[in-house]
Amino acid sequence: MAQAIASTNVPRWLPADQLDRLIDVLRADGRTIIGPTVRDGAIVLAEIQGAADLPAGRGDEASPGRYRVTQREDSRRFDHAVGPMSPKRWTFPPRAPIRLGRRTSAGVRFSGVDPRPTPRPTPLAFIGVRACELAAIKIQDHVFLDGPAVDGDYRARRASAFLVAVECATPTSTCFCTSMGTGPEVTTGFDVVLTELDDGFIVRVGSPAGVTVVDALSLSPADGSAMKAAEAVVAGARDAMGSPMNMENVHEGLQASPEHPGWAAVAERCLSCTNCTLVCPTCFCTSVVERSDLDGSISTSERTWDSCFNEGFAKVAGGSFRPLVKDRYRQWLTHKFSTWWDQFGSSGCVGCGRCIAWCPAGIDVREELAVIGGVGPVPMPQLSVVAAATEAPVTISPGSVPAAFVTVHVDGSSRETADTMTLHLNTTDRRLLAGRPGQFVMATLPAFSAAPISISRFRSDGLDLTIRAAGPATRALTELERGSTLGVRGPLGRGWPVEEMTGRDVVIVAGGVGLAPLRPLIDACLAERDALGAVRIYLGARTPTDRLFVEEVGRLALRMDIEVEETVDRAGPVWLGRVGIVTQLFDHATWDGRNAVAFVCGPERMMQATSEVLFSRGIDVDRTWVTLERNMSCGVGLCGHCQLGKFFVCKDGPVFSLAELGPAFTTDGL
Amino acid sequence: MSTRSTVDNALASGWFGAGLTDAARAHLADMAHLTSYPIGEVVIREGQAIDSLAVVVEGRLALRLNVPGRGAVTVLTIEPGDVIGWSALIPPHRATSTIVVLEPTSVVELEGAALRARLDEDPILAAAVLWRLLDAVARRLSATRTQLLDLFAQPDREPW
Amino acid sequence: MSPTARRSGRRRPRVGVVKFASCDGCQLTLLDLEDDLLAIAERFDIVEFPEATSRRSAGPFDVLLVEGSISTEEQLEELLRLRRESTTLVTIGACATAGGIQALRNWSEHGPWAATVYPRPELIESLAMATPVADHVTVDAELRGCPIDPQQLLELLTALVVGRRPQLPDESVCAECKRRGATCVVVSQGTACLGPVTRTGCGALCPVYGRGCYGCFGPRNDANVVSLIANTAGLDDSVASTRLAGFTAWAEPFRSVIDDHGGPPGAKP
């Protein structure tokens, strides 16, 4: 097959007035053609009918916060850079239905959106795709197709897309692909590539599908002078962009500078309007919107473009993790240019410059990188994609994470406190039953948003979910009764490293509802009690009536082979137990933690205070494990909500060792 | 009757006493005696004049503040090793909270006026005791601040 | 279950629609929901809605939709009474949520104005200012806009029935422009636009037609108006006041920025 491409990969020549022949071949395949066209004062991407719709004789000029379409004397069609849209608009649309939830007499059911009028999306052909856009498509392919969770909608749209790329001749002053190593030459990821000259196009193929299309055109080979002219076009584009920036230190520089004054400075200008993220061809953050009928009996869940610049993006019941615009600007720039490397093995930026042109306040990321990120003045050779791994890469089988919601039955429920219930669920789903302590599920009802809920016990016939009613969605879950059904997706996330306990002392510290994800770990401790050293459990709660699993804890405390101590923050005169913060249970203890491993869950501030005391007891950061809470929308690492520095809390966590978290655990507003 | 070495041992068994030098602890043991309190006893009431400092050896005490309309709220329990009654050293020598016995408790008790006089004449002993007391107060303050954050509180619920 | 559903139990929730100082365009939006009107009427018992029905009720209400700002003493008294009669009070529209265009009078003494407009100004009895409903009573939810968006109204009603939090995102108009594929008028034309500081909900109605947003949904959270004026095309200190002094002028931070620029144009008769 490769040989077939090589032999037909002789550059061909397509006269300028025959461009429609190429378009017609693609149309005959049943494809809709998406290409550049002038509309409303910009060169946008839209459905086009033929070459006449292309912006002949039109160009563009762009600078921070300013974009204008220009008029030329010639009739070349592709002498412009990029407008506000990218192919992402079609491969990853602003709104895409992903799920249907229904209430029926038999219970709730969740399925892929059906019935679809056509089983697959309309096949598309993109004309005029730039090198930077091809790089962006490759980046999104990696995000959506190579991880443990695969985005089925993206996969279907991407598989049916035909890419006709075009070499850039006229970059604008906002283009910086040379600094990001993504252009201006088109080298890979295309089906057909055109290089435009005054009287026609040089045509080259890049895939078997491209071969088929170009063969159908029966073109003559391009001659030597045309090839020379083509080389000059690309060289000219490269020169026009000037010296590339040295991006070598940006990965380290950004992550090392969370307190840089530059963040506050740019936040004064930043409008947090989300324009930069929504024009960016690689940004992938989304939220799910429920479109339901008036009584919520049938609801379509729509995956919708969102942005880390929105305050609600990182918000949980207790408040926002990134309350200031400064925090959010830092998140975006650091993710795009630094932590993306840790997550996906490449930069997230392709140097297309859209975020610079389309920022109404005219913020230029290149300037911000120079101030904060340590971008140097010395030109760099073209960067190659390098995985900046800090530890051995984990083998991930794509699509190994459960993708669909299954219906489970509520066998009963127990009230733990005024606002917390434990639901006892029955299921035969093998994946749920094979979950591990510390994992969670996304739980949902039709017309409600899904919520991440800790699994608080595994049983042979089902599992327990302990839910605090923090808002309408979780409250609806706590109101479910025996016989009800709900949708559950999981088990998700990385659980407690149970194997670390063997042969060691175990310390478990739980605050408030933090005991819920620790209960399965306690179950595991008791199951292999003989293989462990001393087991010490320390519990804190707000008041005596806010304690979870009261009877069970009471029985645990009676056991001779484990130590259980409890305290509450305040109490009335009836309580005879301890009152004080949970660290007071062990800050004067005499046990030595050098052979101990600790598992902690509670409010983050409590976990920080606890880890300090544990450290002074001899339990080092590589033997202290915590579980984190963040705003989660998809729970599988595709929507971007739960990021903490380079980590996706839902996918890389929610359990982490303090050693791997490092400063991410204590930096404000990360 | 409590012998000196019994009191010394009792003091040494908790973290407060264990952090004193042997000499300082021996001096304190000299002036102190062991006392027991049964369940339910009110050791001191908020606002009362306080005339002794005590180091808890065994048992548990509740530190309570009265809130009109809410009643008695226990804000802290005192465990073995902790100190109560430091107002005995600091004017105006009034108890800042009510202390009630939750479990049978024994303490090492030092008479306030005598201790103050002794610390006045012996600067080395004073330094040792006051540093230790400052440490205890600092830890209590830090813990109290964390308690103030009310970390387990449920945030204001939105109307929906 | 929502508070409304909990309290109303099996019966249909009693709904009222009332109006203070306003044009009544927001109430009309309920009637504009033609396709859903029947379903709405089946699930809600509309007991007071003078615009649409001769049925009258003074309360109690499970849900009360309130349009209009508070401009007179009688309106204030009626509002306080209605608040006591209602479980869930929802303000609808720029007048009720921000004071409306009539709040521009808050920057002047209305006496001299009344004298130039009315032949018998002594018959006019207004409060010194036209203010949003939330200045006087607790508001449980708000729908912004001038007028409100019918889909947002439907979302609110659905949330009341289902018991979920209404999905009314607090993001800029820009987000909606970009989702719709509208070209930014600021960047491509240099046209002044309040989109970056205004809450979305309208579907980016105006920019789609090449017209800059004039902020009728009011300022969003984190609205950086100072930067908008200093750094975006079409806006500068000389026009800031004119641009902001519109339907949501009285809402912060629009109000303070107008103050910093000498008040709205023509504040004196």
XYZ file of N, CA and C in Angstrom, chain B residues 4-156:
459
model
N 6.774 12.372 95.956
C 7.365 13.208 94.922
C 7.616 12.411 93.653
N 8.143 11.214 93.778
C 8.466 10.504 92.542
C 7.192 10.084 91.817
N 6.108 9.820 92.560
C 4.843 9.490 91.881
C 4.357 10.666 91.053
N 4.448 11.859 91.666
C 3.983 13.053 90.945
C 4.880 13.303 89.741
N 6.191 13.139 89.955
C 7.138 13.337 88.863
C 6.822 12.394 87.707
N 6.584 11.118 88.038
C 6.254 10.137 86.994
C 4.973 10.511 86.278
N 4.013 10.947 87.069
C 2.727 11.316 86.465
C 2.932 12.461 85.486
N 3.724 13.458 85.886
C 4.001 14.592 84.990
C 4.732 14.137 83.735
N 5.714 13.259 83.926
C 6.536 12.813 82.797
C 5.749 11.987 81.789
N 4.600 11.450 82.233
C 3.872 10.527 81.348
C 3.138 11.249 80.217
N 2.944 12.565 80.351
C 2.221 13.294 79.300
C 3.170 14.170 78.494
N 2.729 14.677 77.360
C 3.633 15.392 76.472
C 4.108 16.712 77.075
N 3.262 17.345 77.895
C 3.659 18.615 78.481
C 4.852 18.413 79.404
N 4.698 17.476 80.290
C 5.763 17.238 81.255
C 6.986 16.610 80.618
N 6.738 15.751 79.634
C 7.869 15.065 79.003
C 8.787 16.055 78.306
N 8.273 17.207 77.947
C 9.097 18.193 77.249
C 9.854 19.106 78.179
N 9.665 18.963 79.482
C 10.428 19.773 80.429
C 11.747 19.076 80.742
N 12.704 19.856 81.173
C 13.954 19.220 81.618
C 13.667 18.474 82.918
N 14.490 17.491 83.199
C 14.286 16.713 84.433
C 14.266 17.625 85.656
N 15.180 18.592 85.650
C 15.290 19.498 86.809
C 14.018 20.310 86.974
N 13.542 20.889 85.891
C 12.334 21.709 85.962
C 11.159 20.877 86.436
N 11.064 19.682 85.901
C 9.944 18.820 86.257
C 10.015 18.449 87.732
N 11.224 18.198 88.211
C 11.381 17.841 89.632
C 10.943 19.010 90.524
N 11.325 20.221 90.129
C 10.913 21.404 90.903
C 9.396 21.503 90.972
N 8.752 21.301 89.804
C 7.286 21.394 89.776
C 6.671 20.289 90.617
N 7.218 19.083 90.488
C 6.661 17.944 91.232
C 6.697 18.219 92.734
N 7.740 18.913 93.123
C 7.887 19.302 94.523
C 6.702 20.077 95.057
N 6.151 20.974 94.202
C 5.099 21.854 94.652
C 3.729 21.323 94.301
N 3.685 20.172 93.634
C 2.392 19.726 93.101
C 1.854 18.541 93.882
N 0.585 18.225 93.674
C 0.027 17.004 94.236
C -0.942 16.410 93.228
N -1.203 15.112 93.357
C -2.156 14.413 92.478
C -3.546 14.569 93.051
N -4.494 14.869 92.175
C -5.892 14.993 92.603
C -6.766 14.217 91.637
N -7.888 13.705 92.101
C -8.827 13.009 91.220
C -10.164 13.714 91.194
N -10.832 13.591 90.066
C -12.178 14.158 89.940
C -13.106 13.103 89.367
N -14.304 12.942 89.931
C -15.244 11.936 89.414
C -16.046 12.474 88.222
N -16.728 11.562 87.524
C -17.552 11.956 86.373
C -18.602 12.981 86.785
N -18.755 13.996 85.941
C -19.815 14.977 86.169
C -19.377 16.160 87.005
N -18.250 16.047 87.689
C -17.856 17.172 88.541
C -17.507 18.405 87.708
N -17.970 19.557 88.193
C -17.614 20.821 87.531
C -16.355 21.318 88.208
N -15.245 21.196 87.536
C -13.961 21.559 88.124
C -13.861 23.056 88.312
N -14.332 23.783 87.338
C -14.293 25.256 87.439
C -15.402 25.801 86.562
N -15.956 26.945 86.969
C -16.989 27.588 86.150
C -16.425 28.806 85.453
N -16.943 29.059 84.253
C -16.565 30.246 83.484
C -16.723 31.480 84.366
N -15.670 32.304 84.416
C -15.752 33.560 85.157
C -15.278 33.457 86.589
N -15.202 32.233 87.115
C -14.760 32.072 88.511
C -13.280 32.385 88.658
N -12.908 32.744 89.842
C -11.477 32.960 90.120
C -10.794 31.604 90.031
N -9.627 31.610 89.421
C -8.945 30.337 89.225
C -7.638 30.368 89.973
N -7.412 29.340 90.772
C -6.233 29.405 91.629
C -5.294 28.229 91.450
N -5.521 27.373 90.477
C -4.494 26.365 90.227
C -4.398 25.989 88.763
N -3.189 25.578 88.417
C -2.869 25.084 87.081
C -2.833 23.567 87.200
N -3.287 22.846 86.160
C -3.263 21.387 86.284
C -2.835 20.747 84.977
N -2.101 19.642 85.102
C -1.720 18.846 83.936
C -2.491 17.541 84.033
N -3.241 17.193 83.029
C -4.090 15.995 83.061
C -3.228 14.748 82.877
N -3.455 13.776 83.774
C -2.693 12.526 83.692
C -3.534 11.422 83.055
N -4.808 11.405 83.441
C -5.697 10.337 82.965
C -7.093 10.915 82.866
N -7.910 10.407 81.917
C -9.321 10.813 81.887
C -9.615 11.796 80.780
N -10.742 12.513 80.916
C -11.141 13.467 79.891
C -12.013 14.553 80.510
N -11.735 15.797 80.126
C -12.509 16.940 80.599
C -13.115 17.673 79.403
N -14.293 18.218 79.571
C -14.910 19.010 78.505
C -14.750 20.484 78.831
N -14.353 21.250 77.831
C -14.219 22.691 77.977
C -15.474 23.272 77.363
N -16.291 23.917 78.189
C -17.585 24.369 77.688
C -17.760 25.852 77.811
N -18.474 26.403 76.823
C -18.875 27.799 76.879
C -20.392 27.827 76.806
N -20.979 28.746 77.565
C -22.430 28.802 77.549
C -22.900 29.835 76.533
N -23.797 29.438 75.656
C -24.343 30.375 74.678
C -25.830 30.520 74.954
N -26.265 31.682 75.412
C -27.690 31.848 75.707
C -28.525 31.495 74.480
N -29.494 30.610 74.669
C -30.305 30.185 73.531
C -29.811 28.872 72.950
N -28.545 28.569 73.106
C -28.026 27.300 72.596
C -27.626 26.358 73.715
N -27.405 26.938 74.882
C -26.991 26.101 76.004
C -25.487 25.933 76.042
N -25.055 24.850 76.695
C -23.617 24.617 76.859
C -23.069 23.962 75.605
N -22.018 24.541 75.040
C -21.378 23.973 73.858
C -19.971 23.548 74.235
N -19.676 22.291 73.967
C -18.318 21.810 74.230
C -17.460 22.173 73.032
N -16.461 23.000 73.244
C -15.606 23.421 72.126
C -14.306 22.641 72.084
N -14.005 21.935 73.152
C -12.754 21.186 73.181
C -12.818 20.179 74.301
N -12.155 19.020 74.120
C -11.961 18.137 75.267
C -10.473 18.107 75.590
N -10.189 18.003 76.876
C -8.807 17.984 77.339
C -8.441 16.550 77.651
N -7.359 16.115 77.061
C -6.933 14.725 77.171
C -5.665 14.619 78.003
N -5.259 13.406 78.377
C -4.011 13.245 79.147
C -2.844 13.943 78.465
N -2.077 14.674 79.265
C -0.943 15.409 78.716
C -1.233 16.881 78.555
N -2.527 17.253 78.391
C -2.857 18.675 78.183
C -2.857 19.449 79.496
N -2.822 20.763 79.358
C -2.804 21.639 80.529
C -4.103 22.407 80.611
N -4.647 22.595 81.820
C -5.776 23.514 82.011
C -5.413 24.502 83.106
N -6.090 25.622 83.066
C -5.915 26.599 84.137
C -4.731 27.511 83.960
N -4.302 27.771 82.740
C -3.164 28.658 82.631
C -3.507 30.082 83.050
N -4.813 30.383 83.179
C -5.172 31.694 83.732
C -4.697 31.842 85.161
N -4.309 30.745 85.777
C -3.763 30.846 87.139
C -2.454 31.619 87.117
N -1.784 31.624 85.989
C -0.521 32.355 85.883
C -0.719 33.761 85.354
N -1.827 33.968 84.635
C -2.011 35.248 83.938
C -3.177 36.019 84.530
N -2.977 37.283 84.906
C -4.107 38.071 85.412
C -5.179 38.165 84.341
N -6.470 38.322 84.654
C -6.993 38.546 86.000
C -7.312 37.267 86.770
N -6.691 36.149 86.348
C -6.856 34.886 87.066
C -8.309 34.467 87.157
N -9.022 34.557 86.013
C -10.421 34.117 85.966
C -10.550 33.034 84.904
N -11.354 32.041 85.168
C -11.536 30.942 84.207
C -12.247 31.476 82.967
N -11.745 31.100 81.776
C -12.360 31.565 80.532
C -13.394 30.591 80.019
N -13.521 29.449 80.659
C -14.554 28.491 80.247
C -14.891 27.603 81.431
N -15.967 26.863 81.303
C -16.363 25.904 82.335
C -15.736 24.563 82.004
N -15.219 23.881 83.012
C -14.587 22.583 82.767
C -15.323 21.506 83.545
N -15.778 20.491 82.803
C -16.601 19.425 83.374
C -15.919 18.084 83.111
N -16.019 17.187 84.065
C -15.360 15.884 83.938
C -16.240 14.917 83.153
N -15.713 14.314 82.091
C -16.467 13.347 81.281
C -16.127 11.909 81.644
N -14.880 11.695 82.017
C -14.442 10.366 82.440
C -13.629 10.566 83.711
N -13.576 9.547 84.596
C -12.805 9.733 85.845
C -11.399 10.224 85.515
N -11.022 11.349 86.144
C -9.817 12.066 85.750
C -8.879 12.246 86.923
N -7.593 12.102 86.664
C -6.625 12.498 87.690
C -5.660 13.494 87.069
N -5.279 14.488 87.869
C -4.418 15.560 87.375
C -3.284 15.813 88.349
N -2.239 16.429 87.845
C -1.184 16.968 88.707
C -1.501 18.440 88.864
N -1.767 18.845 90.087
C -2.243 20.202 90.324
C -1.184 21.048 91.004
N -1.029 22.284 90.548
C -0.096 23.214 91.181
C -0.856 24.442 91.629
N -0.618 24.882 92.850
C -1.326 26.038 93.393
C -0.790 27.302 92.726
N -1.722 28.135 92.281
C -1.373 29.283 91.443
C -0.432 30.276 92.096
N -0.785 30.784 93.244
C 0.024 31.837 93.873
C 1.417 31.315 94.162
N 1.487 30.091 94.662
C 2.799 29.508 94.999
C 3.645 29.363 93.747
N 3.003 28.908 92.663
C 3.759 28.724 91.421
C 4.264 30.067 90.902
N 3.401 31.078 90.946
C 3.811 32.404 90.463
C 5.010 32.913 91.255
N 4.951 32.750 92.566
C 6.040 33.225 93.424
C 7.323 32.485 93.081
N 7.202 31.174 92.921
C 8.376 30.359 92.624
C 9.020 30.757 91.305
N 8.183 31.026 90.286
C 8.707 31.402 88.971
C 9.362 32.782 89.044
N 8.802 33.662 89.894
C 9.406 34.989 90.062
C 10.817 34.878 90.599
N 11.034 33.941 91.563
C 12.369 33.902 92.157
C 13.326 33.039 91.356
N 12.835 32.141 90.526
C 13.755 31.250 89.820
C 13.618 31.446 88.309
N 14.417 32.341 87.733
C 14.260 32.640 86.298
C 14.515 31.433 85.395
N 15.389 30.545 85.801
C 15.667 29.374 84.949
C 14.448 28.461 84.905
N 13.852 28.236 86.045
C 12.637 27.425 86.090
C 11.524 28.113 85.317
N 11.462 29.449 85.521
C 10.409 30.215 84.833
C 10.546 30.055 83.337
N 11.776 30.168 82.843
C 11.983 30.039 81.398
C 11.505 28.675 80.935
N 11.903 27.629 81.615
C 11.551 26.278 81.184
C 10.039 26.099 81.159
N 9.378 26.531 82.214
C 7.928 26.327 82.317
C 7.173 27.187 81.322
N 7.603 28.447 81.226
C 6.844 29.343 80.358
C 7.019 29.006 78.881
N 8.223 28.566 78.471
C 8.393 28.139 77.094
C 7.441 26.997 76.776
N 7.392 26.060 77.705
C 6.532 24.889 77.492
C 5.069 25.280 77.431
N 4.723 26.210 78.293
C 3.332 26.674 78.324
C 3.002 27.429 77.033
N 3.945 28.221 76.567
C 3.743 28.965 75.325
C 3.516 27.992 74.165
N 4.286 26.925 74.171
C 4.132 25.886 73.143
C 2.708 25.316 73.194
N 2.257 25.036 74.419
C 0.917 24.452 74.574
C -0.142 25.430 74.090
N 0.015 26.688 74.471
C -0.973 27.696 74.066
C -0.951 27.887 72.551
N 0.247 27.892 71.968
C 0.358 28.074 70.510
C -0.330 26.942 69.761
N -0.114 25.721 70.229
C -0.779 24.594 69.575
C -2.287 24.713 69.696
N -2.735 25.104 70.894
C -4.181 25.213 71.123
C -4.736 26.285 70.208
N -4.013 27.420 70.069
C -4.485 28.530 69.231
C -4.593 28.089 67.782
N -3.569 27.385 67.318
C -3.564 26.938 65.938
C -4.721 25.983 65.673
N -4.940 25.078 66.604
C -6.043 24.127 66.446
C -7.383 24.857 66.491
N -7.478 25.835 67.373
C -8.731 26.583 67.483
C -9.028 27.328 66.202
N -7.986 27.897 65.576
C -8.204 28.612 64.309
C -8.753 27.669 63.265
N -8.203 26.450 63.235
C -8.704 25.482 62.258
C -10.149 25.117 62.560
N -10.437 24.977 63.860
C -11.827 24.697 64.234
C -12.732 25.821 63.767
N -12.234 27.060 63.837
C -13.006 28.234 63.452
C -13.386 28.183 61.975
N -12.518 27.571 61.161
C -12.806 27.489 59.725
C -14.042 26.648 59.457
N -14.419 25.824 60.453
C -15.632 25.025 60.299
C -15.619 24.278 58.970
N -14.525 23.533 58.749
C -14.291 22.922 57.453
C -15.362 21.922 57.048
N -16.026 21.316 58.033
C -17.032 20.324 57.654
C -18.402 20.944 57.453
N -18.478 22.270 57.549
C -19.790 22.895 57.426
C -20.305 22.779 56.018
N -21.597 22.648 55.905
C -22.191 22.619 54.588
C -22.312 24.049 54.098
N -21.904 24.337 52.853
C -22.007 25.715 52.353
C -23.457 26.141 52.213
N -23.684 27.458 52.111
C -25.048 27.971 51.976
C -25.749 27.295 50.821
